[in-house]
PDB file of C-alpha atoms in Angstrom:
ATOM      1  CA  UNK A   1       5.229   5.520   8.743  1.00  0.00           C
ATOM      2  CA  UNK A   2       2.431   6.289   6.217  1.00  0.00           C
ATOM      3  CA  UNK A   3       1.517   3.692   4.087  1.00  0.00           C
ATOM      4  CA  UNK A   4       3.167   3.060   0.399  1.00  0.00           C
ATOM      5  CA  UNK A   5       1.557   4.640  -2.418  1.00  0.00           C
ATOM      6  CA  UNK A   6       1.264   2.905  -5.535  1.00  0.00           C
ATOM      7  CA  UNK A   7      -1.583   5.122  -7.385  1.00  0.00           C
ATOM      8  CA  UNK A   8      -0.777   8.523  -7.905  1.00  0.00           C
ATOM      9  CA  UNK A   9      -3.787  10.535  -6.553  1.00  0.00           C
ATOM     10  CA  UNK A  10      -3.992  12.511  -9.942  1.00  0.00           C
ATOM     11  CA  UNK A  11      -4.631   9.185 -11.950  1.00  0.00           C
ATOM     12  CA  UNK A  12      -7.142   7.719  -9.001  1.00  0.00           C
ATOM     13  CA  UNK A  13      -9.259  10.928  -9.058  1.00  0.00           C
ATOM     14  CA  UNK A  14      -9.413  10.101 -12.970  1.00  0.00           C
ATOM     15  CA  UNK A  15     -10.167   7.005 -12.553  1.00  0.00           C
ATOM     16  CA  UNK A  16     -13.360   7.583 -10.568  1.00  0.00           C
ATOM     17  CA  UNK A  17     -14.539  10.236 -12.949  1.00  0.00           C
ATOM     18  CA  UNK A  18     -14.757   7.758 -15.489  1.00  0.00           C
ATOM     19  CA  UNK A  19     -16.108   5.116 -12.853  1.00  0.00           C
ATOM     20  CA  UNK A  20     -18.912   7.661 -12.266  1.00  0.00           C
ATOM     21  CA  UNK A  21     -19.384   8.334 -16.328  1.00  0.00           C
ATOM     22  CA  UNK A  22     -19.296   4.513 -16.540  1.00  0.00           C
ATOM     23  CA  UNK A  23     -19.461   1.880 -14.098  1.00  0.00           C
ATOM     24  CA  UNK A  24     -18.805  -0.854 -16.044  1.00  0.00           C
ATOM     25  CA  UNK A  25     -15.454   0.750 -17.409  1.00  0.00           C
ATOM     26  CA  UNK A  26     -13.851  -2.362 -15.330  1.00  0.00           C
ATOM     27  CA  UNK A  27      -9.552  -0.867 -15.804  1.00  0.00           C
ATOM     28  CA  UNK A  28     -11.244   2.064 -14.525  1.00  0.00           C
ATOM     29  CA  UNK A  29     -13.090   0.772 -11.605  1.00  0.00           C
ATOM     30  CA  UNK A  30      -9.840  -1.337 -10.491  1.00  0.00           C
ATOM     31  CA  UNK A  31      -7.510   1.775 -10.466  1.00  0.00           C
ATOM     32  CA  UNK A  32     -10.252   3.844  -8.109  1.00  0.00           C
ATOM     33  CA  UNK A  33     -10.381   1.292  -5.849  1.00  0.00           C
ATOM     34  CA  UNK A  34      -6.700   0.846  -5.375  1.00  0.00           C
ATOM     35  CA  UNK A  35      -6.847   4.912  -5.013  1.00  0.00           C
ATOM     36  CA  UNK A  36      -9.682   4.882  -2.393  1.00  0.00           C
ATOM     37  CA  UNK A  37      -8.608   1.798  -0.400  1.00  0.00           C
ATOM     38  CA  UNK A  38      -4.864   3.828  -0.410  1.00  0.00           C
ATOM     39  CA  UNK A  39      -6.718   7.215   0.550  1.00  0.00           C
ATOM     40  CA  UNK A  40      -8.842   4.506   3.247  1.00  0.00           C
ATOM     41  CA  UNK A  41      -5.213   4.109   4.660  1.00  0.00           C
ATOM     42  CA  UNK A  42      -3.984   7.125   4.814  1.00  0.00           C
ATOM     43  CA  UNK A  43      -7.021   8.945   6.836  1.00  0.00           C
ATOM     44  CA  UNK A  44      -7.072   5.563   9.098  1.00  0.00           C
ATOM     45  CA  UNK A  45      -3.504   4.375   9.868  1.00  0.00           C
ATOM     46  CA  UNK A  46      -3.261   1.067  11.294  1.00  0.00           C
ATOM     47  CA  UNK A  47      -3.513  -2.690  10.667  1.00  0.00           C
ATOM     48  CA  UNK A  48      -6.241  -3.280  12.880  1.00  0.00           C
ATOM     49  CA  UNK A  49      -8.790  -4.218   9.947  1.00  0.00           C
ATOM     50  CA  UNK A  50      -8.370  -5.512   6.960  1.00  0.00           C
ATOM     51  CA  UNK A  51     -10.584  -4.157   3.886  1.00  0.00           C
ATOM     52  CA  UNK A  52     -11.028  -6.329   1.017  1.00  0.00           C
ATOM     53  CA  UNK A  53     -12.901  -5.358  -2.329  1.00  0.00           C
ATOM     54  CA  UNK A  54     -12.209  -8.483  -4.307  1.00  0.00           C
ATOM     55  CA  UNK A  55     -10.973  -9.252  -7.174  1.00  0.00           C
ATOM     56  CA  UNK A  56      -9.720  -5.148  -6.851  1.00  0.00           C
ATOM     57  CA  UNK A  57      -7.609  -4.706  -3.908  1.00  0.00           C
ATOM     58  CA  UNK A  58      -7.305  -4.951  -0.425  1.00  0.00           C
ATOM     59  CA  UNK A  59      -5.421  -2.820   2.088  1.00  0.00           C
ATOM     60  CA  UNK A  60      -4.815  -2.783   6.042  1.00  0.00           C
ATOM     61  CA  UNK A  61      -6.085   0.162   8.068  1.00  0.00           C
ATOM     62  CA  UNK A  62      -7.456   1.553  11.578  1.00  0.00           C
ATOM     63  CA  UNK A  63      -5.603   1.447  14.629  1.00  0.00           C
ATOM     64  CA  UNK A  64      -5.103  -1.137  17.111  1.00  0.00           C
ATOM     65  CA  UNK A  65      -3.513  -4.330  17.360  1.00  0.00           C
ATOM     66  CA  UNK A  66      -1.501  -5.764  14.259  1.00  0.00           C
ATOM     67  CA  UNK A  67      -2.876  -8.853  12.902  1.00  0.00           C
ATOM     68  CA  UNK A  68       0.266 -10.641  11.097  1.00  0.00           C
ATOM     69  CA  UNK A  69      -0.861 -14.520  10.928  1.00  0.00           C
ATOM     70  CA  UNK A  70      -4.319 -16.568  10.330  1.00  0.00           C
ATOM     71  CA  UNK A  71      -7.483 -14.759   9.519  1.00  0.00           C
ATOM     72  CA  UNK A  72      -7.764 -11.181  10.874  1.00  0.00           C
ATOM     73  CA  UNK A  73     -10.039 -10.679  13.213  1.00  0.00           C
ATOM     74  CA  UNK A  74     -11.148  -7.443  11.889  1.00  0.00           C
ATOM     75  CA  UNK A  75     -12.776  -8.086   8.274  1.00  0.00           C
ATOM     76  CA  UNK A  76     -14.637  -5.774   5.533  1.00  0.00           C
ATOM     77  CA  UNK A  77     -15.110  -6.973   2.144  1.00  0.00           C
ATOM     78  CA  UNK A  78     -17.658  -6.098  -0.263  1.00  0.00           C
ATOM     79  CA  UNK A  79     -17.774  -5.987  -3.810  1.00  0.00           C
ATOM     80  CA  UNK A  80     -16.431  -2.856  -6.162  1.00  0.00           C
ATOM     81  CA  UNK A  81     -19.441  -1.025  -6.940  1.00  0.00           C
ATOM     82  CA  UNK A  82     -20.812  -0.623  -3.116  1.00  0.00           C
ATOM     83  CA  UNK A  83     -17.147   0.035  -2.410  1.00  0.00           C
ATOM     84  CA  UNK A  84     -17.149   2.808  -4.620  1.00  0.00           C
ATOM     85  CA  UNK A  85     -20.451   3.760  -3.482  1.00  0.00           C
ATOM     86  CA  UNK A  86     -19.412   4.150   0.173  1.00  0.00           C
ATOM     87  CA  UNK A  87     -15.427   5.702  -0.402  1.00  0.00           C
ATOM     88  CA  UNK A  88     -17.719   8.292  -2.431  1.00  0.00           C
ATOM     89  CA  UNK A  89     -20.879   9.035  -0.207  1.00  0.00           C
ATOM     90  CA  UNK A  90     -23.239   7.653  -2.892  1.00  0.00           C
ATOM     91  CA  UNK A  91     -24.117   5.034   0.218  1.00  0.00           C
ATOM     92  CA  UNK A  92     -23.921   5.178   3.554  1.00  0.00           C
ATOM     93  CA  UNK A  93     -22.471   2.309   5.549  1.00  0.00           C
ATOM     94  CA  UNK A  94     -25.126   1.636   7.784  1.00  0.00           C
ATOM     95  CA  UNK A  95     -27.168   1.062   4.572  1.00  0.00           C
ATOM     96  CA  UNK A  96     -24.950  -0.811   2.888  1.00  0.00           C
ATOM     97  CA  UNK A  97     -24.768  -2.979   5.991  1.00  0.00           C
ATOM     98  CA  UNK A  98     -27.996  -3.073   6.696  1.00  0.00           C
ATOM     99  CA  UNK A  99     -28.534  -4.395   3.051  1.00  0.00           C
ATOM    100  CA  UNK A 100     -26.436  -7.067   3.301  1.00  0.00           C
ATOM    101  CA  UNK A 101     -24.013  -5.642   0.792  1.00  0.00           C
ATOM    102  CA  UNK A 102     -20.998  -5.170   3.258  1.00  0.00           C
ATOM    103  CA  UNK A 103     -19.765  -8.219   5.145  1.00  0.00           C
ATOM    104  CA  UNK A 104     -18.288  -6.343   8.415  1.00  0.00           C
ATOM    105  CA  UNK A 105     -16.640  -8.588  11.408  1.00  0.00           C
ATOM    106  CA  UNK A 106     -14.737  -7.777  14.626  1.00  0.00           C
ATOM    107  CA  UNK A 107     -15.504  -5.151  16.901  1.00  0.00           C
ATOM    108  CA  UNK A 108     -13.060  -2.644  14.885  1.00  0.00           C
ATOM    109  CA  UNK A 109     -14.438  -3.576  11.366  1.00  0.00           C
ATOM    110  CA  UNK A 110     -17.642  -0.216  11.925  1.00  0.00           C
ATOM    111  CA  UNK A 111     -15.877   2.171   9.347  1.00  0.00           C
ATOM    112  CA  UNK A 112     -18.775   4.487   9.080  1.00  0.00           C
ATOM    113  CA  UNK A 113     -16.454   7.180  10.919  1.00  0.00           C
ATOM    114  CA  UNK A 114     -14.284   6.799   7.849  1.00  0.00           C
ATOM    115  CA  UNK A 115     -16.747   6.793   4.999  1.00  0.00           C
ATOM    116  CA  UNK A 116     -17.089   8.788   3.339  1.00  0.00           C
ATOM    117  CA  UNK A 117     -13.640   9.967   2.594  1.00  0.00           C
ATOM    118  CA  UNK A 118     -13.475  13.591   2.470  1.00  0.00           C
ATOM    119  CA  UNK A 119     -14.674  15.226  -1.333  1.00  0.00           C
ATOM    120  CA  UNK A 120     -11.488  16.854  -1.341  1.00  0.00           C
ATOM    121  CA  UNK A 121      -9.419  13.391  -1.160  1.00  0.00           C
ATOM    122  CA  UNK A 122     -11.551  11.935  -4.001  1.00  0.00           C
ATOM    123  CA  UNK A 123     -12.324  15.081  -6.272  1.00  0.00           C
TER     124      UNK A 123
END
């Protein structure tokens, strides 16, 4: 079952327009990472790894075994901006790793086959 929308596409792609225009246009930047984490989802069904982009939104994606109790064992989180970044192609994720500005754990948390999503899903 795909997962639950709760952004229409329409108003995320809007939303990072004026994220790129403006990144400190903070309503802005919280509605295109709900849209990109969703989009995340959709092109990586699962609940193998949990992405987090605090204090913005978090979702559960990639294959593999469902993590239901405790700490996943399968952890992103970074911050909005390199979030952004990477869901857009404006950094890589072995840079952003590299860098320090990812924090990537569990031997399903690599998401650079995922990143970034396709221009079409986030034009």
């Amino acid at each position: 079952m795909p997962p639950r929308r709760r952004t229409d596409p329409a108003d995320g792609r809007a939303a990072l327009a004026v994220w790129r225009a403006d990144p400190t246009a903070v309503a802005a930047r919280r509605v295109a990472v709900r849209f990109t984490l969703e989009e995340l989802a959709d092109v990586a069904p699962g609940h193998a790894v949990e992405v987090r982009v605090p204090p913005d939104g978090a979702v559960q994606a990639v294959e593999g075994p469902r993590h239901t109790r405790g700490t996943p064992p399968n952890v992103v989180e970074t911050d909005p901006q390199t979030w952004l970044e990477l869901a857009t192609g404006a950094l890589t994720w072995s840079d952003a790793v590299a860098t320090g500005r990812v924090s990537a754990s569990g031997e399903r948390a690599d998401l650079a086959e995922h990143l970034p999503l396709q221009a079409t899903r986030v034009r």
